[in-house]
């Protein structure tokens, strides 16, 4: 925060004009201050110039240089004979010293400034001391100073400083959990900012509104406002470390831990390189530690939290140090370090945070309760969990979930099954409420991770004291819920469409350059920039719909299965359980371990890939590989299905695996290879797909072949001849916009195109068209997805597990939009071997078979050599059509 006046402009040439200019046009203020110093100024004017440079360096540059300039400014102010001038500089110097970690000296400078300042200057000094108290975590002291400063600033009609003081008071209220008071102050401050030309302060106001949106639980609005603030800061050429810290908090709440960690670490490197504020360095370390825990890196979190504690301690920032201690204890617990000392540490932190009126006290109490439970200290666990559970009725939806987790843990410890299930239901209902404010399917999927513990607690309770149907109900409660509601997209977003088109063009140019060995670093940088912008726009989307509150009921499922079976595989605490649904019953069986099944599945996928890349059908050694692969299929069957396979009668089968096992080549399992077999992300998703009826108006067949296929997409012209009136897009006409237009509302689509699966960013998984990639983001813009779609390319059926049993990929983009059936491969396939399989598949579809029936017949009709059998095993039917 700065010194200066709100009366803009002053008479031409007055150096005091430069002080408010620092936060209106920082570069101009810096240049003006240097010009003043070059013109033999008076002590008063030189003091102002050095103060301006000190402010600029403090907030946007080198902190050591800032303190040097401000000390000069203070000496010159003393020579000028103006006590108010000296008080103003002292207040600025005090804030700089605080940011440098010299807390004692900073507070002493501010105390002297308060003593020497009078009138309007005295009010501004009080504001800046209030700001320093906020930095230090002294929220009550900050409010005391602001309570004295704001009326005086208002009486003086000092617009700029009144707006700053209101913004600061709102920020303090937020830190203390008073969201409504904060919002009122933010609104009042923004009205005042609109009457000024303080561009940096205006950007700060937008950032503050983003913080308020986050605290009230509106993550899309928070991301939108933070992005807008970032654009304003970038236009001014100023760093934005506080914004980085706050944005990391939103990313963590949205389940984007890896991104939060990368942003915090990058900002820390930049801050250290420029010699910036050590206070911000400590805060960045703290948020990085939180992100590291969420990203599954507890030891990295311990290192960062310990470094943050040391800095906060040296800076005498008790409020911040208490929060860093909480993160350290959480990181140690995540690393498996559980002891009696852990309980005591968490309890002490909880007590201190409660004294500081921090909303995060609940997390400390919850952690103390968890640790006590792990040690078998039931009385201690009950005490701490009861304290955490008190918060389940306060705050935004996602913040209240911890209270319901605590309540569920209490009930579980007391073996009260009904209490566990009630707490889990209420907590998951809150998360539904929160997730349905998110328009982007990626955010909905990642946010589901917060409910994973509640879902597991309910599954444990029903596993121990409930029948198979109840276990099925709770296994479905938090599985693939993102697919229940289509993602929200702005109907007409020209900027998003522009970026998507530019991304496709750049990607196409990169693909053209690479085969010739031409480096394209500039194109790749632009591609990454566009990808980042597209993703940011998508994440900012707010939902326009809601969740209908539908709950799973096993009755309709059992009725809908007829003479078929549904196998739902559930992972609880690393163990697999099979729920065999059919013939009016749900039966439960214990199977193998999740970790073993995942290893076997990876080996099977790798084996299929080795055969696919072996070349021609007569490739030597493929038969031996086939023998190894078949043995792997038998192992997979044992670990995945266990004894349930012996109770599996005749009839079609639907497999519902946990997210981590969705890429299993299910037809490789001996008991399933010759069956009508389909896969679904959840039983509920299968029921929804089954209810979809093809519209009489949806008779269009669409055939697409992209560039670069080894066979040239040889099945497409043959299929075009068989379907007659099909819409065919190929050889330069397979352009993304035309493909999307043709797909929208079609009855059947077949796309032969190279697929790229992006495990790092599954929403950018794509199919290669003539003008570049057709991504998941593109598919989500469809109004009505094809009723049936065949994706014959490699990896087109791969899905990335995120959150809690949620999946992202090309297939999951289509299911919520009205696609009832998909055939796709989740492993690499041989282009030549795919052609006869696809022709046989379509022959079955033309005879009126379902996707699963047609794929089964096509697979059995293939020759018995290794390559053709591996190709058949690589494809799955997803859905129910």
Short mmCIF file of C-alpha atoms in Angstrom, two decimals, residues 203-665:
data_model
loop_
_atom_site.label_atom_id
_atom_site.label_comp_id
_atom_site.label_asym_id
_atom_site.label_seq_id
_atom_site.Cartn_x
_atom_site.Cartn_y
_atom_site.Cartn_z
CA UNK A 203 -7.34 -4.90 -10.89
CA UNK A 204 -6.93 -5.57 -7.18
CA UNK A 205 -10.68 -4.99 -6.71
CA UNK A 206 -11.46 -7.58 -9.39
CA UNK A 207 -9.08 -10.00 -7.65
CA UNK A 208 -10.81 -9.31 -4.33
CA UNK A 209 -14.20 -10.09 -5.85
CA UNK A 210 -12.73 -13.37 -7.04
CA UNK A 211 -11.61 -14.15 -3.51
CA UNK A 212 -15.12 -13.41 -2.21
CA UNK A 213 -16.63 -15.69 -4.87
CA UNK A 214 -14.27 -18.47 -3.79
CA UNK A 215 -15.15 -18.07 -0.12
CA UNK A 216 -18.84 -18.27 -0.99
CA UNK A 217 -18.26 -21.49 -2.96
CA UNK A 218 -18.58 -20.16 -6.53
CA UNK A 219 -15.43 -21.61 -8.15
CA UNK A 220 -16.26 -20.73 -11.79
CA UNK A 221 -16.80 -17.07 -10.84
CA UNK A 222 -13.57 -17.07 -8.82
CA UNK A 223 -11.58 -18.44 -11.78
CA UNK A 224 -13.21 -15.95 -14.16
CA UNK A 225 -12.46 -12.97 -11.92
CA UNK A 226 -8.90 -14.09 -11.20
CA UNK A 227 -8.25 -14.50 -14.93
CA UNK A 228 -9.65 -11.01 -15.53
CA UNK A 229 -7.43 -9.57 -12.78
CA UNK A 230 -4.41 -11.34 -14.27
CA UNK A 231 -5.07 -9.75 -17.67
CA UNK A 232 -5.22 -6.32 -16.05
CA UNK A 233 -1.98 -6.87 -14.11
CA UNK A 234 -0.24 -8.11 -17.26
CA UNK A 235 -1.36 -5.00 -19.15
CA UNK A 236 0.21 -2.88 -16.39
CA UNK A 237 3.37 -5.00 -16.43
CA UNK A 238 3.20 -5.73 -12.70
CA UNK A 239 3.80 -9.03 -10.84
CA UNK A 240 0.83 -10.69 -9.15
CA UNK A 241 2.08 -12.96 -6.41
CA UNK A 242 -0.94 -12.56 -4.13
CA UNK A 243 -3.14 -13.53 -7.07
CA UNK A 244 -1.03 -16.66 -7.63
CA UNK A 245 -1.51 -17.63 -3.98
CA UNK A 246 -5.25 -17.11 -4.10
CA UNK A 247 -5.67 -18.85 -7.45
CA UNK A 248 -3.80 -21.87 -6.11
CA UNK A 249 -6.39 -22.08 -3.35
CA UNK A 250 -9.19 -22.21 -5.94
CA UNK A 251 -7.34 -24.81 -8.02
CA UNK A 252 -6.97 -26.99 -4.92
CA UNK A 253 -10.68 -26.70 -4.14
CA UNK A 254 -11.40 -27.69 -7.75
CA UNK A 255 -9.25 -30.81 -7.47
CA UNK A 256 -6.46 -29.44 -9.70
CA UNK A 257 -3.64 -30.11 -7.23
CA UNK A 258 -0.88 -30.67 -9.76
CA UNK A 259 -1.60 -27.35 -11.45
CA UNK A 260 -1.68 -25.56 -8.12
CA UNK A 261 1.70 -27.01 -7.17
CA UNK A 262 3.28 -26.04 -10.48
CA UNK A 263 1.87 -22.50 -10.30
CA UNK A 264 3.07 -22.00 -6.71
CA UNK A 265 6.56 -23.31 -7.46
CA UNK A 266 6.88 -21.22 -10.64
CA UNK A 267 5.77 -18.08 -8.79
CA UNK A 268 8.26 -18.80 -5.98
CA UNK A 269 11.13 -19.09 -8.46
CA UNK A 270 10.13 -15.80 -10.09
CA UNK A 271 9.80 -14.03 -6.73
CA UNK A 272 13.20 -15.25 -5.54
CA UNK A 273 14.84 -14.32 -8.84
CA UNK A 274 13.65 -10.71 -8.60
CA UNK A 275 14.47 -10.39 -4.88
CA UNK A 276 10.83 -9.83 -3.97
CA UNK A 277 8.89 -9.89 -0.71
CA UNK A 278 9.86 -12.68 1.67
CA UNK A 279 6.38 -12.56 3.17
CA UNK A 280 4.95 -13.67 -0.17
CA UNK A 281 7.66 -16.30 -0.50
CA UNK A 282 6.51 -17.85 2.78
CA UNK A 283 2.85 -17.77 1.68
CA UNK A 284 3.74 -19.43 -1.64
CA UNK A 285 5.62 -22.16 0.22
CA UNK A 286 2.53 -22.74 2.36
CA UNK A 287 0.14 -23.11 -0.59
CA UNK A 288 2.69 -25.29 -2.39
CA UNK A 289 2.80 -27.58 0.65
CA UNK A 290 -0.99 -27.88 0.60
CA UNK A 291 -0.89 -28.67 -3.11
CA UNK A 292 1.84 -31.27 -2.65
CA UNK A 293 -0.31 -33.16 -0.13
CA UNK A 294 -3.25 -33.19 -2.54
CA UNK A 295 -0.96 -34.26 -5.39
CA UNK A 296 0.21 -37.26 -3.40
CA UNK A 297 3.68 -35.93 -2.56
CA UNK A 298 3.68 -35.79 1.26
CA UNK A 299 7.47 -35.64 1.63
CA UNK A 300 7.66 -32.62 -0.69
CA UNK A 301 4.86 -31.11 1.39
CA UNK A 302 6.82 -31.69 4.61
CA UNK A 303 9.84 -29.86 3.18
CA UNK A 304 7.82 -26.88 1.97
CA UNK A 305 5.72 -26.61 5.13
CA UNK A 306 8.83 -26.75 7.32
CA UNK A 307 10.47 -23.98 5.30
CA UNK A 308 7.28 -21.90 5.54
CA UNK A 309 7.17 -22.34 9.33
CA UNK A 310 10.75 -21.10 9.65
CA UNK A 311 10.00 -18.01 7.58
CA UNK A 312 6.74 -17.22 9.36
CA UNK A 313 8.48 -17.62 12.71
CA UNK A 314 11.28 -15.23 11.76
CA UNK A 315 8.66 -12.78 10.49
CA UNK A 316 6.67 -13.03 13.76
CA UNK A 317 3.53 -14.05 11.83
CA UNK A 318 1.79 -16.27 14.33
CA UNK A 319 -1.48 -16.62 12.39
CA UNK A 320 0.37 -17.85 9.32
CA UNK A 321 2.69 -20.05 11.34
CA UNK A 322 -0.29 -21.83 12.91
CA UNK A 323 -1.68 -22.61 9.44
CA UNK A 324 1.71 -23.85 8.27
CA UNK A 325 1.92 -26.12 11.32
CA UNK A 326 -1.46 -27.57 10.36
CA UNK A 327 -0.19 -28.38 6.86
CA UNK A 328 2.98 -29.93 8.30
CA UNK A 329 0.97 -32.23 10.57
CA UNK A 330 -1.31 -33.13 7.63
CA UNK A 331 1.71 -33.91 5.45
CA UNK A 332 3.23 -36.15 8.12
CA UNK A 333 -0.06 -38.01 8.47
CA UNK A 334 -0.23 -38.45 4.67
CA UNK A 335 3.32 -39.84 4.79
CA UNK A 336 2.21 -42.47 7.29
CA UNK A 337 3.84 -40.88 10.33
CA UNK A 338 1.24 -41.59 13.02
CA UNK A 339 2.03 -41.37 16.73
CA UNK A 340 0.77 -39.98 20.00
CA UNK A 341 2.76 -36.85 19.28
CA UNK A 342 0.80 -36.47 16.02
CA UNK A 343 -2.46 -36.36 17.99
CA UNK A 344 -1.08 -33.79 20.42
CA UNK A 345 0.35 -31.64 17.60
CA UNK A 346 -2.94 -31.64 15.68
CA UNK A 347 -4.91 -30.86 18.85
CA UNK A 348 -2.62 -27.95 19.72
CA UNK A 349 -2.95 -26.54 16.20
CA UNK A 350 -6.74 -26.92 16.35
CA UNK A 351 -6.86 -25.00 19.62
CA UNK A 352 -4.64 -22.21 18.28
CA UNK A 353 -6.60 -21.91 15.02
CA UNK A 354 -9.84 -21.75 16.97
CA UNK A 355 -8.39 -18.93 19.10
CA UNK A 356 -7.46 -17.14 15.87
CA UNK A 357 -11.02 -17.69 14.57
CA UNK A 358 -9.67 -19.50 11.52
CA UNK A 359 -12.15 -21.59 9.47
CA UNK A 360 -9.36 -24.18 9.12
CA UNK A 361 -9.60 -25.17 12.78
CA UNK A 362 -12.03 -27.88 11.67
CA UNK A 363 -9.34 -29.53 9.55
CA UNK A 364 -6.99 -29.69 12.52
CA UNK A 365 -9.67 -31.23 14.75
CA UNK A 366 -10.55 -33.70 12.00
CA UNK A 367 -6.89 -34.65 11.64
CA UNK A 368 -6.49 -35.10 15.41
CA UNK A 369 -9.55 -37.35 15.38
CA UNK A 370 -8.28 -39.42 12.44
CA UNK A 371 -4.89 -39.88 14.07
CA UNK A 372 -6.43 -40.89 17.38
CA UNK A 373 -8.62 -43.42 15.57
CA UNK A 374 -5.55 -44.86 13.83
CA UNK A 375 -3.96 -45.35 17.27
CA UNK A 376 -7.10 -46.79 18.83
CA UNK A 377 -7.56 -43.86 21.21
CA UNK A 378 -11.35 -43.87 21.06
CA UNK A 379 -12.07 -41.25 23.72
CA UNK A 380 -9.62 -38.76 22.20
CA UNK A 381 -10.95 -39.45 18.72
CA UNK A 382 -14.54 -38.81 19.81
CA UNK A 383 -13.59 -35.50 21.44
CA UNK A 384 -11.75 -34.15 18.39
CA UNK A 385 -14.21 -35.47 15.82
CA UNK A 386 -17.13 -33.99 17.75
CA UNK A 387 -15.43 -30.59 17.58
CA UNK A 388 -14.91 -30.95 13.81
CA UNK A 389 -18.48 -32.15 13.25
CA UNK A 390 -19.91 -28.91 14.69
CA UNK A 391 -18.99 -27.11 11.45
CA UNK A 392 -21.17 -29.24 9.17
CA UNK A 393 -23.92 -26.62 9.16
CA UNK A 394 -21.80 -23.54 8.36
CA UNK A 395 -20.11 -22.15 5.27
CA UNK A 396 -20.25 -22.99 1.54
CA UNK A 397 -21.17 -26.53 0.52
CA UNK A 398 -17.67 -27.79 -0.24
CA UNK A 399 -16.36 -26.43 3.09
CA UNK A 400 -19.07 -28.16 5.15
CA UNK A 401 -18.19 -31.61 3.86
CA UNK A 402 -15.34 -32.00 6.38
CA UNK A 403 -17.89 -31.69 9.17
CA UNK A 404 -19.90 -34.58 7.72
CA UNK A 405 -16.74 -36.66 7.30
CA UNK A 406 -16.06 -36.14 11.01
CA UNK A 407 -19.62 -37.14 11.86
CA UNK A 408 -19.34 -40.28 9.72
CA UNK A 409 -16.06 -41.23 11.38
CA UNK A 410 -17.65 -40.81 14.81
CA UNK A 411 -20.51 -43.09 13.85
CA UNK A 412 -18.15 -45.65 12.32
CA UNK A 413 -16.05 -45.75 15.49
CA UNK A 414 -19.21 -46.38 17.49
CA UNK A 415 -20.35 -49.03 14.96
CA UNK A 416 -23.56 -47.12 14.23
CA UNK A 417 -24.24 -48.11 10.60
CA UNK A 418 -27.31 -45.91 10.27
CA UNK A 419 -25.38 -42.90 11.56
CA UNK A 420 -22.52 -43.56 9.11
CA UNK A 421 -24.87 -43.78 6.14
CA UNK A 422 -26.84 -40.70 7.16
CA UNK A 423 -23.67 -38.61 7.49
CA UNK A 424 -22.33 -39.92 4.19
CA UNK A 425 -25.60 -39.20 2.41
CA UNK A 426 -25.75 -35.63 3.71
CA UNK A 427 -22.11 -34.96 2.88
CA UNK A 428 -22.42 -36.34 -0.66
CA UNK A 429 -25.64 -34.35 -1.17
CA UNK A 430 -23.68 -31.21 -0.31
CA UNK A 431 -21.01 -32.13 -2.82
CA UNK A 432 -23.66 -32.72 -5.47
CA UNK A 433 -24.95 -29.23 -4.74
CA UNK A 434 -21.44 -27.82 -5.11
CA UNK A 435 -20.47 -29.80 -8.22
CA UNK A 436 -23.63 -28.87 -10.05
CA UNK A 437 -22.54 -25.21 -9.94
CA UNK A 438 -19.60 -26.25 -12.14
CA UNK A 439 -20.24 -26.19 -15.86
CA UNK A 440 -17.07 -27.99 -16.97
CA UNK A 441 -17.16 -31.78 -16.88
CA UNK A 442 -13.46 -31.82 -15.94
CA UNK A 443 -14.08 -29.74 -12.82
CA UNK A 444 -17.09 -31.85 -11.87
CA UNK A 445 -15.02 -35.00 -12.22
CA UNK A 446 -12.05 -33.73 -10.24
CA UNK A 447 -14.21 -32.19 -7.52
CA UNK A 448 -15.67 -35.64 -6.84
CA UNK A 449 -12.38 -36.60 -5.13
CA UNK A 450 -13.58 -34.71 -2.06
CA UNK A 451 -16.37 -37.23 -1.64
CA UNK A 452 -14.20 -40.32 -2.01
CA UNK A 453 -13.78 -40.81 1.74
CA UNK A 454 -17.50 -40.53 2.41
CA UNK A 455 -18.22 -43.05 -0.34
CA UNK A 456 -15.66 -45.47 1.09
CA UNK A 457 -17.00 -45.06 4.64
CA UNK A 458 -20.49 -45.94 3.39
CA UNK A 459 -19.16 -48.91 1.43
CA UNK A 460 -17.27 -50.20 4.47
CA UNK A 461 -20.39 -49.90 6.61
CA UNK A 462 -22.62 -51.75 4.13
CA UNK A 463 -19.91 -54.33 3.46
CA UNK A 464 -19.80 -55.14 7.17
CA UNK A 465 -23.49 -54.86 8.03
CA UNK A 466 -25.54 -54.63 4.88
CA UNK A 467 -26.79 -56.88 2.13
CA UNK A 468 -25.45 -56.92 -1.44
CA UNK A 469 -28.20 -54.60 -2.70
CA UNK A 470 -27.31 -51.96 -0.15
CA UNK A 471 -23.64 -52.34 -1.03
CA UNK A 472 -24.57 -51.85 -4.71
CA UNK A 473 -26.61 -48.74 -3.88
CA UNK A 474 -23.64 -47.10 -2.16
CA UNK A 475 -21.15 -48.27 -4.76
CA UNK A 476 -23.27 -46.50 -7.38
CA UNK A 477 -23.79 -43.36 -5.26
CA UNK A 478 -20.45 -41.80 -6.15
CA UNK A 479 -19.56 -43.53 -9.44
CA UNK A 480 -19.46 -41.77 -12.81
CA UNK A 481 -21.91 -39.11 -11.60
CA UNK A 482 -20.45 -36.60 -14.06
CA UNK A 483 -22.13 -38.54 -16.87
CA UNK A 484 -25.56 -37.89 -15.36
CA UNK A 485 -25.66 -34.26 -16.53
CA UNK A 486 -24.25 -32.86 -19.79
CA UNK A 487 -21.53 -30.22 -19.41
CA UNK A 488 -22.53 -26.60 -19.77
CA UNK A 489 -21.20 -24.63 -22.70
CA UNK A 490 -21.93 -21.02 -23.63
CA UNK A 491 -24.08 -21.37 -26.77
CA UNK A 492 -22.23 -18.63 -28.60
CA UNK A 493 -18.72 -17.92 -27.38
CA UNK A 494 -16.87 -16.42 -30.34
CA UNK A 495 -13.62 -16.12 -28.42
CA UNK A 496 -13.65 -19.79 -27.44
CA UNK A 497 -14.49 -20.79 -31.01
CA UNK A 498 -11.66 -18.57 -32.28
CA UNK A 499 -9.16 -20.17 -29.91
CA UNK A 500 -10.33 -23.71 -30.76
CA UNK A 501 -9.97 -22.98 -34.46
CA UNK A 502 -6.53 -21.44 -33.98
CA UNK A 503 -5.45 -24.41 -31.83
CA UNK A 504 -6.52 -26.82 -34.58
CA UNK A 505 -4.66 -24.86 -37.26
CA UNK A 506 -1.46 -24.62 -35.21
CA UNK A 507 -1.62 -28.33 -34.37
CA UNK A 508 -2.02 -29.17 -38.05
CA UNK A 509 0.99 -27.05 -38.97
CA UNK A 510 3.08 -28.78 -36.28
CA UNK A 511 2.04 -32.20 -37.60
CA UNK A 512 3.05 -31.11 -41.11
CA UNK A 513 6.44 -29.85 -39.93
CA UNK A 514 7.43 -32.85 -37.80
CA UNK A 515 7.72 -35.59 -40.44
CA UNK A 516 10.26 -33.47 -42.35
CA UNK A 517 12.30 -32.91 -39.20
CA UNK A 518 11.52 -29.20 -39.21
CA UNK A 519 11.67 -27.80 -35.65
CA UNK A 520 8.63 -25.79 -34.66
CA UNK A 521 9.32 -24.32 -31.20
CA UNK A 522 7.38 -21.11 -31.90
CA UNK A 523 4.36 -23.08 -33.09
CA UNK A 524 4.55 -25.38 -30.08
CA UNK A 525 4.67 -22.40 -27.70
CA UNK A 526 1.58 -20.96 -29.37
CA UNK A 527 -0.12 -24.35 -29.21
CA UNK A 528 0.52 -24.54 -25.45
CA UNK A 529 -0.75 -20.97 -24.99
CA UNK A 530 -3.97 -21.71 -26.87
CA UNK A 531 -4.49 -24.97 -25.01
CA UNK A 532 -4.12 -23.13 -21.73
CA UNK A 533 -6.59 -20.44 -22.80
CA UNK A 534 -9.19 -22.94 -24.06
CA UNK A 535 -8.98 -24.87 -20.84
CA UNK A 536 -9.23 -21.71 -18.73
CA UNK A 537 -12.34 -20.59 -20.62
CA UNK A 538 -13.91 -24.00 -20.13
CA UNK A 539 -13.18 -24.16 -16.41
CA UNK A 540 -14.75 -20.72 -15.90
CA UNK A 541 -18.10 -21.96 -17.21
CA UNK A 542 -20.86 -21.97 -14.63
CA UNK A 543 -23.59 -24.59 -14.77
CA UNK A 544 -26.97 -23.54 -16.11
CA UNK A 545 -28.74 -26.69 -14.95
CA UNK A 546 -28.98 -28.79 -11.85
CA UNK A 547 -28.92 -32.32 -10.57
CA UNK A 548 -32.31 -33.98 -10.50
CA UNK A 549 -31.56 -35.76 -7.24
CA UNK A 550 -32.11 -39.20 -8.81
CA UNK A 551 -30.86 -42.01 -6.64
CA UNK A 552 -29.95 -45.48 -7.85
CA UNK A 553 -32.52 -48.25 -7.42
CA UNK A 554 -31.53 -51.86 -8.07
CA UNK A 555 -35.10 -52.81 -9.04
CA UNK A 556 -35.18 -51.16 -12.50
CA UNK A 557 -31.67 -52.48 -13.14
CA UNK A 558 -32.66 -56.08 -12.45
CA UNK A 559 -35.81 -55.69 -14.55
CA UNK A 560 -33.84 -54.18 -17.42
CA UNK A 561 -31.22 -56.92 -17.49
CA UNK A 562 -33.74 -59.57 -18.55
CA UNK A 563 -31.77 -62.78 -19.09
CA UNK A 564 -28.47 -60.91 -18.93
CA UNK A 565 -26.02 -60.03 -16.18
CA UNK A 566 -24.36 -56.95 -14.83
CA UNK A 567 -21.04 -57.35 -13.06
CA UNK A 568 -20.12 -54.36 -10.93
CA UNK A 569 -16.57 -54.52 -9.60
CA UNK A 570 -15.96 -52.43 -6.50
CA UNK A 571 -12.63 -51.55 -4.90
CA UNK A 572 -12.68 -50.97 -1.13
CA UNK A 573 -9.42 -50.49 0.74
CA UNK A 574 -7.47 -52.11 -2.09
CA UNK A 575 -9.64 -55.24 -2.22
CA UNK A 576 -11.97 -56.08 -5.12
CA UNK A 577 -15.57 -57.20 -4.64
CA UNK A 578 -17.87 -58.43 -7.39
CA UNK A 579 -21.56 -57.63 -7.37
CA UNK A 580 -23.29 -60.07 -9.71
CA UNK A 581 -26.66 -58.65 -10.71
CA UNK A 582 -29.22 -60.69 -12.62
CA UNK A 583 -32.17 -63.06 -12.45
CA UNK A 584 -33.76 -60.79 -9.85
CA UNK A 585 -30.84 -61.01 -7.41
CA UNK A 586 -27.70 -59.16 -6.38
CA UNK A 587 -24.92 -61.38 -5.05
CA UNK A 588 -21.58 -60.34 -3.64
CA UNK A 589 -18.24 -62.13 -3.99
CA UNK A 590 -14.73 -61.31 -2.84
CA UNK A 591 -12.18 -61.27 -5.67
CA UNK A 592 -8.51 -60.25 -5.85
CA UNK A 593 -6.51 -57.15 -5.02
CA UNK A 594 -6.82 -53.94 -6.99
CA UNK A 595 -3.05 -53.48 -7.29
CA UNK A 596 -2.55 -57.00 -8.70
CA UNK A 597 -5.40 -56.60 -11.17
CA UNK A 598 -4.03 -53.24 -12.35
CA UNK A 599 -0.60 -54.80 -12.99
CA UNK A 600 -2.13 -57.72 -14.90
CA UNK A 601 -4.26 -55.31 -16.94
CA UNK A 602 -1.20 -53.24 -17.87
CA UNK A 603 0.61 -56.40 -18.98
CA UNK A 604 -2.38 -57.43 -21.08
CA UNK A 605 -2.58 -54.04 -22.76
CA UNK A 606 1.15 -54.11 -23.44
CA UNK A 607 0.83 -57.61 -24.92
CA UNK A 608 -1.93 -56.49 -27.28
CA UNK A 609 0.22 -53.54 -28.33
CA UNK A 610 3.22 -55.78 -29.08
CA UNK A 611 1.11 -57.97 -31.34
CA UNK A 612 -0.47 -54.93 -33.04
CA UNK A 613 2.92 -53.40 -33.79
CA UNK A 614 4.35 -56.72 -34.95
CA UNK A 615 3.52 -55.88 -38.56
CA UNK A 616 1.93 -58.39 -40.90
CA UNK A 617 -0.35 -61.19 -39.80
CA UNK A 618 2.43 -63.73 -40.40
CA UNK A 619 4.85 -61.89 -38.11
CA UNK A 620 7.08 -64.45 -36.42
CA UNK A 621 6.61 -64.95 -32.71
CA UNK A 622 3.06 -63.57 -32.56
CA UNK A 623 1.64 -67.00 -31.76
CA UNK A 624 3.94 -67.28 -28.75
CA UNK A 625 2.86 -63.84 -27.67
CA UNK A 626 -0.74 -64.89 -28.07
CA UNK A 627 -0.17 -67.84 -25.74
CA UNK A 628 1.32 -65.51 -23.12
CA UNK A 629 -1.59 -63.12 -23.60
CA UNK A 630 -4.17 -65.83 -23.10
CA UNK A 631 -2.48 -66.87 -19.87
CA UNK A 632 -2.62 -63.26 -18.76
CA UNK A 633 -6.34 -63.23 -19.52
CA UNK A 634 -6.87 -66.18 -17.21
CA UNK A 635 -4.99 -64.40 -14.41
CA UNK A 636 -7.02 -61.28 -14.98
CA UNK A 637 -10.24 -63.24 -14.77
CA UNK A 638 -9.24 -64.74 -11.44
CA UNK A 639 -8.27 -61.40 -9.87
CA UNK A 640 -11.20 -59.45 -11.33
CA UNK A 641 -14.09 -61.91 -11.08
CA UNK A 642 -12.92 -64.49 -8.53
CA UNK A 643 -15.56 -67.10 -7.67
CA UNK A 644 -18.34 -64.99 -9.24
CA UNK A 645 -17.41 -66.42 -12.64
CA UNK A 646 -18.72 -69.83 -11.60
CA UNK A 647 -22.19 -68.35 -11.02
CA UNK A 648 -22.31 -66.53 -14.34
CA UNK A 649 -24.95 -68.27 -16.41
CA UNK A 650 -25.68 -67.77 -20.09
CA UNK A 651 -26.69 -64.44 -21.52
CA UNK A 652 -25.21 -61.04 -22.30
CA UNK A 653 -22.95 -59.35 -19.76
CA UNK A 654 -22.44 -55.70 -18.79
CA UNK A 655 -19.21 -54.99 -16.89
CA UNK A 656 -18.98 -51.94 -14.62
CA UNK A 657 -15.35 -51.65 -13.46
CA UNK A 658 -13.78 -49.12 -11.10
CA UNK A 659 -12.20 -46.18 -12.89
CA UNK A 660 -8.65 -47.47 -12.59
CA UNK A 661 -9.60 -50.71 -14.40
CA UNK A 662 -11.66 -49.27 -17.22
CA UNK A 663 -8.93 -49.96 -19.77
CA UNK A 664 -9.02 -53.74 -19.23
CA UNK A 665 -9.48 -55.66 -22.52
#
